[in-house]
XYZ file of C-alpha atoms in Angstrom:
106
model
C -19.711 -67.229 -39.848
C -23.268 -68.791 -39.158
C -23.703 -66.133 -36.907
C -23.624 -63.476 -40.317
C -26.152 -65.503 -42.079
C -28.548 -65.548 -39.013
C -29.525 -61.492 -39.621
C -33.398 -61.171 -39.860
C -34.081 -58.735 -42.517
C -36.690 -56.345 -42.801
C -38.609 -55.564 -45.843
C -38.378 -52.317 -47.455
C -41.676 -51.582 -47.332
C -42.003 -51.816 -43.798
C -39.075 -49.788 -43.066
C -40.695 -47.026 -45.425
C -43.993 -47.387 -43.016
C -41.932 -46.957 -40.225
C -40.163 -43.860 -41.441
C -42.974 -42.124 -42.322
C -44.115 -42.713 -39.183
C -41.280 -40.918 -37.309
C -41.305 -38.034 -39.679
C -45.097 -37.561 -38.927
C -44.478 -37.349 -35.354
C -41.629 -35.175 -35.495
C -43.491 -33.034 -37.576
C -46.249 -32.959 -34.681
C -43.506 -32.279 -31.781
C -41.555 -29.516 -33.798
C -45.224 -27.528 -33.906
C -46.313 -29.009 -30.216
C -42.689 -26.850 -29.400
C -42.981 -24.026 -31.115
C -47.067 -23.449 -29.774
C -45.090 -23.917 -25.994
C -42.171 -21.353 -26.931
C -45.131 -18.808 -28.183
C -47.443 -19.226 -25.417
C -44.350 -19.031 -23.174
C -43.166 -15.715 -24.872
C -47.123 -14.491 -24.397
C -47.183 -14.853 -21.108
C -44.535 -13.083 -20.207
C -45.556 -10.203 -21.709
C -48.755 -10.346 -20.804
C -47.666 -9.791 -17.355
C -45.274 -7.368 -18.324
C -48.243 -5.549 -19.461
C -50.913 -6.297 -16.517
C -47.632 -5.162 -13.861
C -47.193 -1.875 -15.995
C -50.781 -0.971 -15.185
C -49.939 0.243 -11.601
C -47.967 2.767 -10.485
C -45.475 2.552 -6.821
C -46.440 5.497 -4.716
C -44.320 6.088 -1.755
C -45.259 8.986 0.937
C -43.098 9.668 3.672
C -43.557 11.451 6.691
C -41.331 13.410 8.843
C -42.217 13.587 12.028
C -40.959 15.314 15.356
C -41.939 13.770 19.008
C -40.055 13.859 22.448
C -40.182 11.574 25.164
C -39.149 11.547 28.091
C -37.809 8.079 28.991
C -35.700 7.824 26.061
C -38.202 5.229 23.791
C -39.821 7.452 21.709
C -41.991 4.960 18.676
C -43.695 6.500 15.732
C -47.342 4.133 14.456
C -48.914 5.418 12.063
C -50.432 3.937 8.574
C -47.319 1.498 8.015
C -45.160 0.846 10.908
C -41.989 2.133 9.253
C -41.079 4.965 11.643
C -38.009 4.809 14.028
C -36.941 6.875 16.356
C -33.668 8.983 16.169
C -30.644 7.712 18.076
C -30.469 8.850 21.605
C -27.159 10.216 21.040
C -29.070 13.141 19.307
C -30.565 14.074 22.130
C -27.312 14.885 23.282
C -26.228 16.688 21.464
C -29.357 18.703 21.026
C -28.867 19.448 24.906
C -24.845 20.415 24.066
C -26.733 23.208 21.893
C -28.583 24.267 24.928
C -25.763 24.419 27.238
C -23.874 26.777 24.598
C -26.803 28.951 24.398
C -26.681 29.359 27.795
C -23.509 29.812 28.281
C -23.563 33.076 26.252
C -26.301 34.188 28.432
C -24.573 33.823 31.629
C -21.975 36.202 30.059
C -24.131 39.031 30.272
């Protein structure tokens, strides 16, 4: 029961201080937040807005080479071009062989 009696008390007054305190600095983070969540939100769309500014142009080429060994490479402005597949080739000389097959027939 000592123990009980033993409590150091605080004085109103200084509680009040204290109090006031707190509620002046929460006052001060509550704006310090909302100032980061607006200059956040700005931000982003003010790049939103600087991005819209330019426009994606794509050109493509078509373009139609033979080779001879079978690599056949396409270089020009960006290095996007590939080759067909030399199955095609194939079958572009299956064509051939038809055509000439009706021509042998006469």
């Amino acid at each position: 029961m000592e123990e009980k009696n033993n409590i150091a008390s605080v004085p109103y007054i200084v509680y009040e201080s204290a109090m006031a305190r707190n509620e002046r600095t929460f006052k001060k983070m509550w704006g310090a937040l909302i100032l980061l969540i607006l200059l956040l939100v700005g931000s982003n769309v003010g790049w939103l807005i600087y991005e819209s500014q330019f426009e994606t142009v794509e050109v493509y080429q078509e373009v139609e080479q033979e080779a001879e060994d079978g690599t056949n490479d396409f270089i020009g402005g960006d290095y996007y071009g590939e080759a067909e597949d030399k199955d095609s080739n194939q079958e572009a000389s299956e064509e051939e062989r038809a055509d000439t097959e009706d021509l042998s027939d006469l």
